[in-house]
Amino acid sequence: MTGAVDIHAHVVPADFPRYACRHADHAWPSMCHVGCGHWHIMIRGNVFRTVSEASWDAARRIADMDAAGIAVQALSPMPELLSYWFEADDAVAMAEVVNGSVADMVDARPGRFVGLGMVPLQAPDRAVEVLQALMRDGRFRGIEIGTNVNGVPVGNERFALLFDLVQRRVSLSSLSSKWMACVRIGAASRMAVNQRKSALFICRSGGGRRHEMPLAADTR
């Protein structure tokens, strides 16, 4: 064991509840078992991504961590689940599902996992409510955010209240505007550029100084 801390450790729930039918056109995910410990994440009837049980199974993940010499993982949502393109009610519901999965894994091995949650940034008032609940929950140490919310950089003033609350607890994950529209994530080089641009925007707008926010940009 090296004592390494892995901050690039995404979580996917083992399953998603049936969509509550609030909106006719939705991209609510579901899971489909494909065997050998792997599952498809399905969106609108299409395979979006295939993941292993380590995405939600604490024991399986611990075994992988031990093999890699990792002491602790900061568990965060798979960025595609941040759901900034959802209507506010759906985004809050998704946050509840995903944050619950992160919390369950931390409960399973609190000495090996810490939680980074998600909030519905497209609805800043609702995001603040979700953030306040996470900050009262000892299983979470912060939140994961995208570099932009439907094209609006996270340094925009509309998110000021949330950052006033979160201060030092933000991990920055790259979400390109193009990916927002078509549910695809850009290449690693584009992700790194987006993260740097977002950090620069926050610094130029005074956000980095005002909120004392270290930006942990993992470009793997």
mmCIF file with all atom_site columns, C-alpha atoms in Angstrom:
data_model
loop_
_atom_site.group_PDB
_atom_site.id
_atom_site.type_symbol
_atom_site.label_atom_id
_atom_site.label_alt_id
_atom_site.label_comp_id
_atom_site.label_asym_id
_atom_site.label_entity_id
_atom_site.label_seq_id
_atom_site.pdbx_PDB_ins_code
_atom_site.Cartn_x
_atom_site.Cartn_y
_atom_site.Cartn_z
_atom_site.occupancy
_atom_site.B_iso_or_equiv
_atom_site.pdbx_formal_charge
_atom_site.auth_seq_id
_atom_site.auth_comp_id
_atom_site.auth_asym_id
_atom_site.auth_atom_id
_atom_site.pdbx_PDB_model_num
ATOM 1   C CA . MET A 1 1   ? 0.000   0.000   0.000   1.00 0.00 ? 1   MET A CA 1
ATOM 2   C CA . THR A 1 2   ? 1.519   3.326   -1.087  1.00 0.00 ? 2   THR A CA 1
ATOM 3   C CA . GLY A 1 3   ? -0.855  5.603   0.801   1.00 0.00 ? 3   GLY A CA 1
ATOM 4   C CA . ALA A 1 4   ? -1.949  7.150   -2.494  1.00 0.00 ? 4   ALA A CA 1
ATOM 5   C CA . VAL A 1 5   ? -5.240  9.083   -2.667  1.00 0.00 ? 5   VAL A CA 1
ATOM 6   C CA . ASP A 1 6   ? -7.197  8.681   -5.909  1.00 0.00 ? 6   ASP A CA 1
ATOM 7   C CA . ILE A 1 7   ? -9.351  11.722  -6.745  1.00 0.00 ? 7   ILE A CA 1
ATOM 8   C CA . HIS A 1 8   ? -10.443 10.355  -10.139 1.00 0.00 ? 8   HIS A CA 1
ATOM 9   C CA . ALA A 1 9   ? -12.828 7.687   -8.856  1.00 0.00 ? 9   ALA A CA 1
ATOM 10  C CA . HIS A 1 10  ? -16.269 7.881   -10.412 1.00 0.00 ? 10  HIS A CA 1
ATOM 11  C CA . VAL A 1 11  ? -19.410 6.138   -9.186  1.00 0.00 ? 11  VAL A CA 1
ATOM 12  C CA . VAL A 1 12  ? -22.459 4.876   -11.070 1.00 0.00 ? 12  VAL A CA 1
ATOM 13  C CA . PRO A 1 13  ? -25.526 3.636   -9.159  1.00 0.00 ? 13  PRO A CA 1
ATOM 14  C CA . ALA A 1 14  ? -26.250 -0.083  -9.382  1.00 0.00 ? 14  ALA A CA 1
ATOM 15  C CA . ASP A 1 15  ? -29.691 0.828   -10.720 1.00 0.00 ? 15  ASP A CA 1
ATOM 16  C CA . PHE A 1 16  ? -31.883 3.849   -11.376 1.00 0.00 ? 16  PHE A CA 1
ATOM 17  C CA . PRO A 1 17  ? -35.515 4.104   -10.274 1.00 0.00 ? 17  PRO A CA 1
ATOM 18  C CA . ARG A 1 18  ? -38.121 4.171   -12.998 1.00 0.00 ? 18  ARG A CA 1
ATOM 19  C CA . TYR A 1 19  ? -38.567 7.644   -14.443 1.00 0.00 ? 19  TYR A CA 1
ATOM 20  C CA . ALA A 1 20  ? -41.439 9.538   -12.805 1.00 0.00 ? 20  ALA A CA 1
ATOM 21  C CA . CYS A 1 21  ? -42.883 10.687  -16.189 1.00 0.00 ? 21  CYS A CA 1
ATOM 22  C CA . ARG A 1 22  ? -42.686 14.422  -15.477 1.00 0.00 ? 22  ARG A CA 1
ATOM 23  C CA . HIS A 1 23  ? -41.506 15.210  -19.028 1.00 0.00 ? 23  HIS A CA 1
ATOM 24  C CA . ALA A 1 24  ? -42.173 13.447  -22.316 1.00 0.00 ? 24  ALA A CA 1
ATOM 25  C CA . ASP A 1 25  ? -38.696 14.054  -23.720 1.00 0.00 ? 25  ASP A CA 1
ATOM 26  C CA . HIS A 1 26  ? -36.197 12.911  -21.117 1.00 0.00 ? 26  HIS A CA 1
ATOM 27  C CA . ALA A 1 27  ? -32.791 11.262  -20.945 1.00 0.00 ? 27  ALA A CA 1
ATOM 28  C CA . TRP A 1 28  ? -33.264 9.401   -17.665 1.00 0.00 ? 28  TRP A CA 1
ATOM 29  C CA . PRO A 1 29  ? -30.824 6.458   -17.610 1.00 0.00 ? 29  PRO A CA 1
ATOM 30  C CA . SER A 1 30  ? -31.440 2.797   -16.878 1.00 0.00 ? 30  SER A CA 1
ATOM 31  C CA . MET A 1 31  ? -29.180 -0.221  -16.419 1.00 0.00 ? 31  MET A CA 1
ATOM 32  C CA . CYS A 1 32  ? -29.084 -3.433  -18.466 1.00 0.00 ? 32  CYS A CA 1
ATOM 33  C CA . HIS A 1 33  ? -27.066 -6.448  -17.320 1.00 0.00 ? 33  HIS A CA 1
ATOM 34  C CA . VAL A 1 34  ? -24.809 -7.873  -20.032 1.00 0.00 ? 34  VAL A CA 1
ATOM 35  C CA . GLY A 1 35  ? -23.031 -10.569 -17.996 1.00 0.00 ? 35  GLY A CA 1
ATOM 36  C CA . CYS A 1 36  ? -19.555 -11.116 -16.544 1.00 0.00 ? 36  CYS A CA 1
ATOM 37  C CA . GLY A 1 37  ? -20.037 -8.364  -13.986 1.00 0.00 ? 37  GLY A CA 1
ATOM 38  C CA . HIS A 1 38  ? -20.767 -5.666  -16.574 1.00 0.00 ? 38  HIS A CA 1
ATOM 39  C CA . TRP A 1 39  ? -23.807 -3.494  -17.230 1.00 0.00 ? 39  TRP A CA 1
ATOM 40  C CA . HIS A 1 40  ? -24.898 -1.133  -19.999 1.00 0.00 ? 40  HIS A CA 1
ATOM 41  C CA . ILE A 1 41  ? -25.997 2.370   -19.087 1.00 0.00 ? 41  ILE A CA 1
ATOM 42  C CA . MET A 1 42  ? -28.969 2.928   -21.367 1.00 0.00 ? 42  MET A CA 1
ATOM 43  C CA . ILE A 1 43  ? -30.236 6.362   -22.460 1.00 0.00 ? 43  ILE A CA 1
ATOM 44  C CA . ARG A 1 44  ? -33.275 6.652   -24.735 1.00 0.00 ? 44  ARG A CA 1
ATOM 45  C CA . GLY A 1 45  ? -32.942 2.965   -25.531 1.00 0.00 ? 45  GLY A CA 1
ATOM 46  C CA . ASN A 1 46  ? -29.326 3.221   -26.660 1.00 0.00 ? 46  ASN A CA 1
ATOM 47  C CA . VAL A 1 47  ? -26.160 1.983   -24.976 1.00 0.00 ? 47  VAL A CA 1
ATOM 48  C CA . PHE A 1 48  ? -24.322 5.024   -23.637 1.00 0.00 ? 48  PHE A CA 1
ATOM 49  C CA . ARG A 1 49  ? -21.534 3.261   -21.771 1.00 0.00 ? 49  ARG A CA 1
ATOM 50  C CA . THR A 1 50  ? -20.640 -0.128  -20.316 1.00 0.00 ? 50  THR A CA 1
ATOM 51  C CA . VAL A 1 51  ? -19.435 -0.211  -16.716 1.00 0.00 ? 51  VAL A CA 1
ATOM 52  C CA . SER A 1 52  ? -18.326 -2.885  -14.284 1.00 0.00 ? 52  SER A CA 1
ATOM 53  C CA . GLU A 1 53  ? -19.717 -3.684  -10.850 1.00 0.00 ? 53  GLU A CA 1
ATOM 54  C CA . ALA A 1 54  ? -16.771 -1.810  -9.337  1.00 0.00 ? 54  ALA A CA 1
ATOM 55  C CA . SER A 1 55  ? -18.752 1.329   -10.197 1.00 0.00 ? 55  SER A CA 1
ATOM 56  C CA . TRP A 1 56  ? -20.995 0.637   -7.175  1.00 0.00 ? 56  TRP A CA 1
ATOM 57  C CA . ASP A 1 57  ? -19.684 -2.466  -5.389  1.00 0.00 ? 57  ASP A CA 1
ATOM 58  C CA . ALA A 1 58  ? -17.475 -1.359  -2.495  1.00 0.00 ? 58  ALA A CA 1
ATOM 59  C CA . ALA A 1 59  ? -15.817 -4.759  -1.980  1.00 0.00 ? 59  ALA A CA 1
ATOM 60  C CA . ARG A 1 60  ? -14.921 -5.079  -5.674  1.00 0.00 ? 60  ARG A CA 1
ATOM 61  C CA . ARG A 1 61  ? -13.524 -1.546  -5.703  1.00 0.00 ? 61  ARG A CA 1
ATOM 62  C CA . ILE A 1 62  ? -11.483 -2.116  -2.543  1.00 0.00 ? 62  ILE A CA 1
ATOM 63  C CA . ALA A 1 63  ? -9.906  -5.175  -4.152  1.00 0.00 ? 63  ALA A CA 1
ATOM 64  C CA . ASP A 1 64  ? -8.936  -3.093  -7.194  1.00 0.00 ? 64  ASP A CA 1
ATOM 65  C CA . MET A 1 65  ? -7.576  -0.342  -4.928  1.00 0.00 ? 65  MET A CA 1
ATOM 66  C CA . ASP A 1 66  ? -5.467  -2.818  -2.944  1.00 0.00 ? 66  ASP A CA 1
ATOM 67  C CA . ALA A 1 67  ? -4.038  -4.238  -6.159  1.00 0.00 ? 67  ALA A CA 1
ATOM 68  C CA . ALA A 1 68  ? -3.094  -0.726  -7.309  1.00 0.00 ? 68  ALA A CA 1
ATOM 69  C CA . GLY A 1 69  ? -1.713  0.370   -3.937  1.00 0.00 ? 69  GLY A CA 1
ATOM 70  C CA . ILE A 1 70  ? -4.390  3.027   -3.388  1.00 0.00 ? 70  ILE A CA 1
ATOM 71  C CA . ALA A 1 71  ? -5.252  3.818   0.223   1.00 0.00 ? 71  ALA A CA 1
ATOM 72  C CA . VAL A 1 72  ? -8.235  6.156   -0.223  1.00 0.00 ? 72  VAL A CA 1
ATOM 73  C CA . GLN A 1 73  ? -10.576 7.130   -3.041  1.00 0.00 ? 73  GLN A CA 1
ATOM 74  C CA . ALA A 1 74  ? -12.603 10.324  -3.233  1.00 0.00 ? 74  ALA A CA 1
ATOM 75  C CA . LEU A 1 75  ? -15.772 8.984   -4.836  1.00 0.00 ? 75  LEU A CA 1
ATOM 76  C CA . SER A 1 76  ? -17.541 11.286  -7.268  1.00 0.00 ? 76  SER A CA 1
ATOM 77  C CA . PRO A 1 77  ? -20.344 10.906  -9.829  1.00 0.00 ? 77  PRO A CA 1
ATOM 78  C CA . MET A 1 78  ? -19.552 9.846   -13.363 1.00 0.00 ? 78  MET A CA 1
ATOM 79  C CA . PRO A 1 79  ? -19.607 13.328  -14.988 1.00 0.00 ? 79  PRO A CA 1
ATOM 80  C CA . GLU A 1 80  ? -22.319 12.311  -17.447 1.00 0.00 ? 80  GLU A CA 1
ATOM 81  C CA . LEU A 1 81  ? -24.654 11.930  -14.453 1.00 0.00 ? 81  LEU A CA 1
ATOM 82  C CA . LEU A 1 82  ? -24.327 15.574  -13.395 1.00 0.00 ? 82  LEU A CA 1
ATOM 83  C CA . SER A 1 83  ? -27.450 16.071  -15.564 1.00 0.00 ? 83  SER A CA 1
ATOM 84  C CA . TYR A 1 84  ? -27.264 19.828  -16.131 1.00 0.00 ? 84  TYR A CA 1
ATOM 85  C CA . TRP A 1 85  ? -29.465 19.364  -19.221 1.00 0.00 ? 85  TRP A CA 1
ATOM 86  C CA . PHE A 1 86  ? -32.351 17.972  -17.132 1.00 0.00 ? 86  PHE A CA 1
ATOM 87  C CA . GLU A 1 87  ? -35.306 19.993  -15.901 1.00 0.00 ? 87  GLU A CA 1
ATOM 88  C CA . ALA A 1 88  ? -34.750 21.086  -12.302 1.00 0.00 ? 88  ALA A CA 1
ATOM 89  C CA . ASP A 1 89  ? -37.040 18.481  -10.688 1.00 0.00 ? 89  ASP A CA 1
ATOM 90  C CA . ASP A 1 90  ? -35.414 15.661  -12.637 1.00 0.00 ? 90  ASP A CA 1
ATOM 91  C CA . ALA A 1 91  ? -31.928 16.951  -11.795 1.00 0.00 ? 91  ALA A CA 1
ATOM 92  C CA . VAL A 1 92  ? -32.757 17.040  -8.082  1.00 0.00 ? 92  VAL A CA 1
ATOM 93  C CA . ALA A 1 93  ? -34.099 13.484  -8.318  1.00 0.00 ? 93  ALA A CA 1
ATOM 94  C CA . MET A 1 94  ? -30.933 12.330  -10.095 1.00 0.00 ? 94  MET A CA 1
ATOM 95  C CA . ALA A 1 95  ? -28.771 14.002  -7.449  1.00 0.00 ? 95  ALA A CA 1
ATOM 96  C CA . GLU A 1 96  ? -30.662 12.096  -4.763  1.00 0.00 ? 96  GLU A CA 1
ATOM 97  C CA . VAL A 1 97  ? -30.013 8.773   -6.509  1.00 0.00 ? 97  VAL A CA 1
ATOM 98  C CA . VAL A 1 98  ? -26.347 9.398   -7.247  1.00 0.00 ? 98  VAL A CA 1
ATOM 99  C CA . ASN A 1 99  ? -25.505 10.996  -3.914  1.00 0.00 ? 99  ASN A CA 1
ATOM 100 C CA . GLY A 1 100 ? -27.221 8.081   -2.199  1.00 0.00 ? 100 GLY A CA 1
ATOM 101 C CA . SER A 1 101 ? -24.983 5.636   -4.052  1.00 0.00 ? 101 SER A CA 1
ATOM 102 C CA . VAL A 1 102 ? -21.864 7.551   -3.063  1.00 0.00 ? 102 VAL A CA 1
ATOM 103 C CA . ALA A 1 103 ? -23.027 7.653   0.574   1.00 0.00 ? 103 ALA A CA 1
ATOM 104 C CA . ASP A 1 104 ? -23.708 3.897   0.597   1.00 0.00 ? 104 ASP A CA 1
ATOM 105 C CA . MET A 1 105 ? -20.176 3.165   -0.589  1.00 0.00 ? 105 MET A CA 1
ATOM 106 C CA . VAL A 1 106 ? -18.676 5.460   2.038   1.00 0.00 ? 106 VAL A CA 1
ATOM 107 C CA . ASP A 1 107 ? -20.786 3.701   4.685   1.00 0.00 ? 107 ASP A CA 1
ATOM 108 C CA . ALA A 1 108 ? -19.430 0.351   3.515   1.00 0.00 ? 108 ALA A CA 1
ATOM 109 C CA . ARG A 1 109 ? -15.775 1.363   4.034   1.00 0.00 ? 109 ARG A CA 1
ATOM 110 C CA . PRO A 1 110 ? -15.512 4.788   5.694   1.00 0.00 ? 110 PRO A CA 1
ATOM 111 C CA . GLY A 1 111 ? -11.780 4.418   6.176   1.00 0.00 ? 111 GLY A CA 1
ATOM 112 C CA . ARG A 1 112 ? -11.177 3.912   2.455   1.00 0.00 ? 112 ARG A CA 1
ATOM 113 C CA . PHE A 1 113 ? -13.735 6.193   0.828   1.00 0.00 ? 113 PHE A CA 1
ATOM 114 C CA . VAL A 1 114 ? -14.779 9.830   1.106   1.00 0.00 ? 114 VAL A CA 1
ATOM 115 C CA . GLY A 1 115 ? -17.667 11.303  -0.853  1.00 0.00 ? 115 GLY A CA 1
ATOM 116 C CA . LEU A 1 116 ? -17.938 14.094  -3.397  1.00 0.00 ? 116 LEU A CA 1
ATOM 117 C CA . GLY A 1 117 ? -21.580 14.732  -4.260  1.00 0.00 ? 117 GLY A CA 1
ATOM 118 C CA . MET A 1 118 ? -23.438 16.467  -7.085  1.00 0.00 ? 118 MET A CA 1
ATOM 119 C CA . VAL A 1 119 ? -25.869 19.390  -7.162  1.00 0.00 ? 119 VAL A CA 1
ATOM 120 C CA . PRO A 1 120 ? -28.286 20.635  -9.878  1.00 0.00 ? 120 PRO A CA 1
ATOM 121 C CA . LEU A 1 121 ? -26.318 23.716  -10.963 1.00 0.00 ? 121 LEU A CA 1
ATOM 122 C CA . GLN A 1 122 ? -28.842 24.595  -13.697 1.00 0.00 ? 122 GLN A CA 1
ATOM 123 C CA . ALA A 1 123 ? -31.170 25.611  -10.828 1.00 0.00 ? 123 ALA A CA 1
ATOM 124 C CA . PRO A 1 124 ? -28.868 27.521  -8.433  1.00 0.00 ? 124 PRO A CA 1
ATOM 125 C CA . ASP A 1 125 ? -31.467 27.869  -5.645  1.00 0.00 ? 125 ASP A CA 1
ATOM 126 C CA . ARG A 1 126 ? -32.135 24.130  -5.686  1.00 0.00 ? 126 ARG A CA 1
ATOM 127 C CA . ALA A 1 127 ? -28.390 23.461  -5.904  1.00 0.00 ? 127 ALA A CA 1
ATOM 128 C CA . VAL A 1 128 ? -27.852 25.432  -2.704  1.00 0.00 ? 128 VAL A CA 1
ATOM 129 C CA . GLU A 1 129 ? -30.506 23.331  -0.935  1.00 0.00 ? 129 GLU A CA 1
ATOM 130 C CA . VAL A 1 130 ? -28.868 20.074  -2.042  1.00 0.00 ? 130 VAL A CA 1
ATOM 131 C CA . LEU A 1 131 ? -25.428 21.412  -1.117  1.00 0.00 ? 131 LEU A CA 1
ATOM 132 C CA . GLN A 1 132 ? -26.555 22.381  2.369   1.00 0.00 ? 132 GLN A CA 1
ATOM 133 C CA . ALA A 1 133 ? -27.852 18.851  2.932   1.00 0.00 ? 133 ALA A CA 1
ATOM 134 C CA . LEU A 1 134 ? -24.554 17.373  1.742   1.00 0.00 ? 134 LEU A CA 1
ATOM 135 C CA . MET A 1 135 ? -22.569 19.671  4.006   1.00 0.00 ? 135 MET A CA 1
ATOM 136 C CA . ARG A 1 136 ? -24.558 18.379  6.987   1.00 0.00 ? 136 ARG A CA 1
ATOM 137 C CA . ASP A 1 137 ? -23.776 14.800  5.952   1.00 0.00 ? 137 ASP A CA 1
ATOM 138 C CA . GLY A 1 138 ? -20.435 13.661  7.329   1.00 0.00 ? 138 GLY A CA 1
ATOM 139 C CA . ARG A 1 139 ? -19.929 11.237  4.458   1.00 0.00 ? 139 ARG A CA 1
ATOM 140 C CA . PHE A 1 140 ? -19.284 14.052  1.974   1.00 0.00 ? 140 PHE A CA 1
ATOM 141 C CA . ARG A 1 141 ? -16.223 16.279  1.757   1.00 0.00 ? 141 ARG A CA 1
ATOM 142 C CA . GLY A 1 142 ? -17.282 18.378  -1.212  1.00 0.00 ? 142 GLY A CA 1
ATOM 143 C CA . ILE A 1 143 ? -18.969 18.340  -4.622  1.00 0.00 ? 143 ILE A CA 1
ATOM 144 C CA . GLU A 1 144 ? -18.000 17.642  -8.198  1.00 0.00 ? 144 GLU A CA 1
ATOM 145 C CA . ILE A 1 145 ? -18.945 20.319  -10.745 1.00 0.00 ? 145 ILE A CA 1
ATOM 146 C CA . GLY A 1 146 ? -18.671 20.707  -14.490 1.00 0.00 ? 146 GLY A CA 1
ATOM 147 C CA . THR A 1 147 ? -16.691 23.452  -16.179 1.00 0.00 ? 147 THR A CA 1
ATOM 148 C CA . ASN A 1 148 ? -19.912 24.965  -17.520 1.00 0.00 ? 148 ASN A CA 1
ATOM 149 C CA . VAL A 1 149 ? -23.654 24.631  -17.144 1.00 0.00 ? 149 VAL A CA 1
ATOM 150 C CA . ASN A 1 150 ? -25.305 24.442  -20.554 1.00 0.00 ? 150 ASN A CA 1
ATOM 151 C CA . GLY A 1 151 ? -22.664 26.790  -21.921 1.00 0.00 ? 151 GLY A CA 1
ATOM 152 C CA . VAL A 1 152 ? -22.515 29.159  -18.918 1.00 0.00 ? 152 VAL A CA 1
ATOM 153 C CA . PRO A 1 153 ? -19.062 29.068  -17.260 1.00 0.00 ? 153 PRO A CA 1
ATOM 154 C CA . VAL A 1 154 ? -19.088 28.104  -13.595 1.00 0.00 ? 154 VAL A CA 1
ATOM 155 C CA . GLY A 1 155 ? -17.409 31.430  -12.780 1.00 0.00 ? 155 GLY A CA 1
ATOM 156 C CA . ASN A 1 156 ? -20.622 33.241  -13.699 1.00 0.00 ? 156 ASN A CA 1
ATOM 157 C CA . GLU A 1 157 ? -22.127 35.396  -10.958 1.00 0.00 ? 157 GLU A CA 1
ATOM 158 C CA . ARG A 1 158 ? -25.325 33.337  -10.901 1.00 0.00 ? 158 ARG A CA 1
ATOM 159 C CA . PHE A 1 159 ? -23.394 30.634  -9.008  1.00 0.00 ? 159 PHE A CA 1
ATOM 160 C CA . ALA A 1 160 ? -21.873 33.009  -6.447  1.00 0.00 ? 160 ALA A CA 1
ATOM 161 C CA . LEU A 1 161 ? -24.065 31.948  -3.521  1.00 0.00 ? 161 LEU A CA 1
ATOM 162 C CA . LEU A 1 162 ? -23.234 28.307  -4.016  1.00 0.00 ? 162 LEU A CA 1
ATOM 163 C CA . PHE A 1 163 ? -19.511 29.008  -4.094  1.00 0.00 ? 163 PHE A CA 1
ATOM 164 C CA . ASP A 1 164 ? -19.833 31.180  -1.023  1.00 0.00 ? 164 ASP A CA 1
ATOM 165 C CA . LEU A 1 165 ? -21.106 28.057  0.726   1.00 0.00 ? 165 LEU A CA 1
ATOM 166 C CA . VAL A 1 166 ? -18.778 25.510  -0.742  1.00 0.00 ? 166 VAL A CA 1
ATOM 167 C CA . GLN A 1 167 ? -15.526 27.528  -0.474  1.00 0.00 ? 167 GLN A CA 1
ATOM 168 C CA . ARG A 1 168 ? -12.775 24.915  -0.362  1.00 0.00 ? 168 ARG A CA 1
ATOM 169 C CA . ARG A 1 169 ? -14.872 21.892  -1.231  1.00 0.00 ? 169 ARG A CA 1
ATOM 170 C CA . VAL A 1 170 ? -14.988 21.882  -5.034  1.00 0.00 ? 170 VAL A CA 1
ATOM 171 C CA . SER A 1 171 ? -13.497 19.328  -7.431  1.00 0.00 ? 171 SER A CA 1
ATOM 172 C CA . LEU A 1 172 ? -13.643 20.498  -11.061 1.00 0.00 ? 172 LEU A CA 1
ATOM 173 C CA . SER A 1 173 ? -14.725 18.027  -13.744 1.00 0.00 ? 173 SER A CA 1
ATOM 174 C CA . SER A 1 174 ? -14.651 18.873  -17.446 1.00 0.00 ? 174 SER A CA 1
ATOM 175 C CA . LEU A 1 175 ? -17.920 19.139  -19.366 1.00 0.00 ? 175 LEU A CA 1
ATOM 176 C CA . SER A 1 176 ? -17.700 20.646  -22.842 1.00 0.00 ? 176 SER A CA 1
ATOM 177 C CA . SER A 1 177 ? -20.600 22.628  -24.312 1.00 0.00 ? 177 SER A CA 1
ATOM 178 C CA . LYS A 1 178 ? -20.647 20.230  -27.277 1.00 0.00 ? 178 LYS A CA 1
ATOM 179 C CA . TRP A 1 179 ? -20.950 17.222  -24.997 1.00 0.00 ? 179 TRP A CA 1
ATOM 180 C CA . MET A 1 180 ? -23.803 18.945  -23.127 1.00 0.00 ? 180 MET A CA 1
ATOM 181 C CA . ALA A 1 181 ? -25.872 19.051  -26.279 1.00 0.00 ? 181 ALA A CA 1
ATOM 182 C CA . CYS A 1 182 ? -25.289 15.548  -27.630 1.00 0.00 ? 182 CYS A CA 1
ATOM 183 C CA . VAL A 1 183 ? -24.417 13.429  -24.583 1.00 0.00 ? 183 VAL A CA 1
ATOM 184 C CA . ARG A 1 184 ? -20.828 12.823  -25.643 1.00 0.00 ? 184 ARG A CA 1
ATOM 185 C CA . ILE A 1 185 ? -17.656 13.773  -23.834 1.00 0.00 ? 185 ILE A CA 1
ATOM 186 C CA . GLY A 1 186 ? -14.807 15.480  -25.675 1.00 0.00 ? 186 GLY A CA 1
ATOM 187 C CA . ALA A 1 187 ? -11.279 14.155  -26.068 1.00 0.00 ? 187 ALA A CA 1
ATOM 188 C CA . ALA A 1 188 ? -8.885  14.384  -23.142 1.00 0.00 ? 188 ALA A CA 1
ATOM 189 C CA . SER A 1 189 ? -7.075  17.350  -24.727 1.00 0.00 ? 189 SER A CA 1
ATOM 190 C CA . ARG A 1 190 ? -10.347 19.268  -25.029 1.00 0.00 ? 190 ARG A CA 1
ATOM 191 C CA . MET A 1 191 ? -11.243 18.390  -21.438 1.00 0.00 ? 191 MET A CA 1
ATOM 192 C CA . ALA A 1 192 ? -7.948  19.827  -20.210 1.00 0.00 ? 192 ALA A CA 1
ATOM 193 C CA . VAL A 1 193 ? -8.460  23.029  -22.222 1.00 0.00 ? 193 VAL A CA 1
ATOM 194 C CA . ASN A 1 194 ? -11.989 23.456  -20.843 1.00 0.00 ? 194 ASN A CA 1
ATOM 195 C CA . GLN A 1 195 ? -10.762 22.996  -17.280 1.00 0.00 ? 195 GLN A CA 1
ATOM 196 C CA . ARG A 1 196 ? -8.006  25.555  -17.729 1.00 0.00 ? 196 ARG A CA 1
ATOM 197 C CA . LYS A 1 197 ? -10.393 28.045  -19.343 1.00 0.00 ? 197 LYS A CA 1
ATOM 198 C CA . SER A 1 198 ? -12.887 27.589  -16.526 1.00 0.00 ? 198 SER A CA 1
ATOM 199 C CA . ALA A 1 199 ? -10.228 28.070  -13.854 1.00 0.00 ? 199 ALA A CA 1
ATOM 200 C CA . LEU A 1 200 ? -8.993  31.180  -15.691 1.00 0.00 ? 200 LEU A CA 1
ATOM 201 C CA . PHE A 1 201 ? -12.533 32.584  -15.893 1.00 0.00 ? 201 PHE A CA 1
ATOM 202 C CA . ILE A 1 202 ? -13.046 32.108  -12.150 1.00 0.00 ? 202 ILE A CA 1
ATOM 203 C CA . CYS A 1 203 ? -9.717  33.755  -11.355 1.00 0.00 ? 203 CYS A CA 1
ATOM 204 C CA . ARG A 1 204 ? -10.338 36.716  -13.665 1.00 0.00 ? 204 ARG A CA 1
ATOM 205 C CA . SER A 1 205 ? -13.824 37.221  -12.256 1.00 0.00 ? 205 SER A CA 1
ATOM 206 C CA . GLY A 1 206 ? -12.393 37.253  -8.742  1.00 0.00 ? 206 GLY A CA 1
ATOM 207 C CA . GLY A 1 207 ? -13.994 33.907  -7.881  1.00 0.00 ? 207 GLY A CA 1
ATOM 208 C CA . GLY A 1 208 ? -10.767 32.191  -6.921  1.00 0.00 ? 208 GLY A CA 1
ATOM 209 C CA . ARG A 1 209 ? -9.859  34.940  -4.469  1.00 0.00 ? 209 ARG A CA 1
ATOM 210 C CA . ARG A 1 210 ? -13.342 35.595  -3.180  1.00 0.00 ? 210 ARG A CA 1
ATOM 211 C CA . HIS A 1 211 ? -14.146 31.931  -2.589  1.00 0.00 ? 211 HIS A CA 1
ATOM 212 C CA . GLU A 1 212 ? -10.627 30.680  -1.816  1.00 0.00 ? 212 GLU A CA 1
ATOM 213 C CA . MET A 1 213 ? -11.335 27.799  -4.190  1.00 0.00 ? 213 MET A CA 1
ATOM 214 C CA . PRO A 1 214 ? -8.540  25.395  -5.132  1.00 0.00 ? 214 PRO A CA 1
ATOM 215 C CA . LEU A 1 215 ? -9.393  23.895  -8.517  1.00 0.00 ? 215 LEU A CA 1
ATOM 216 C CA . ALA A 1 216 ? -8.435  20.206  -8.744  1.00 0.00 ? 216 ALA A CA 1
ATOM 217 C CA . ALA A 1 217 ? -8.480  19.562  -12.472 1.00 0.00 ? 217 ALA A CA 1
ATOM 218 C CA . ASP A 1 218 ? -7.885  15.877  -13.221 1.00 0.00 ? 218 ASP A CA 1
ATOM 219 C CA . THR A 1 219 ? -7.290  15.506  -16.967 1.00 0.00 ? 219 THR A CA 1
ATOM 220 C CA . ARG A 1 220 ? -6.937  11.742  -17.201 1.00 0.00 ? 220 ARG A CA 1
#
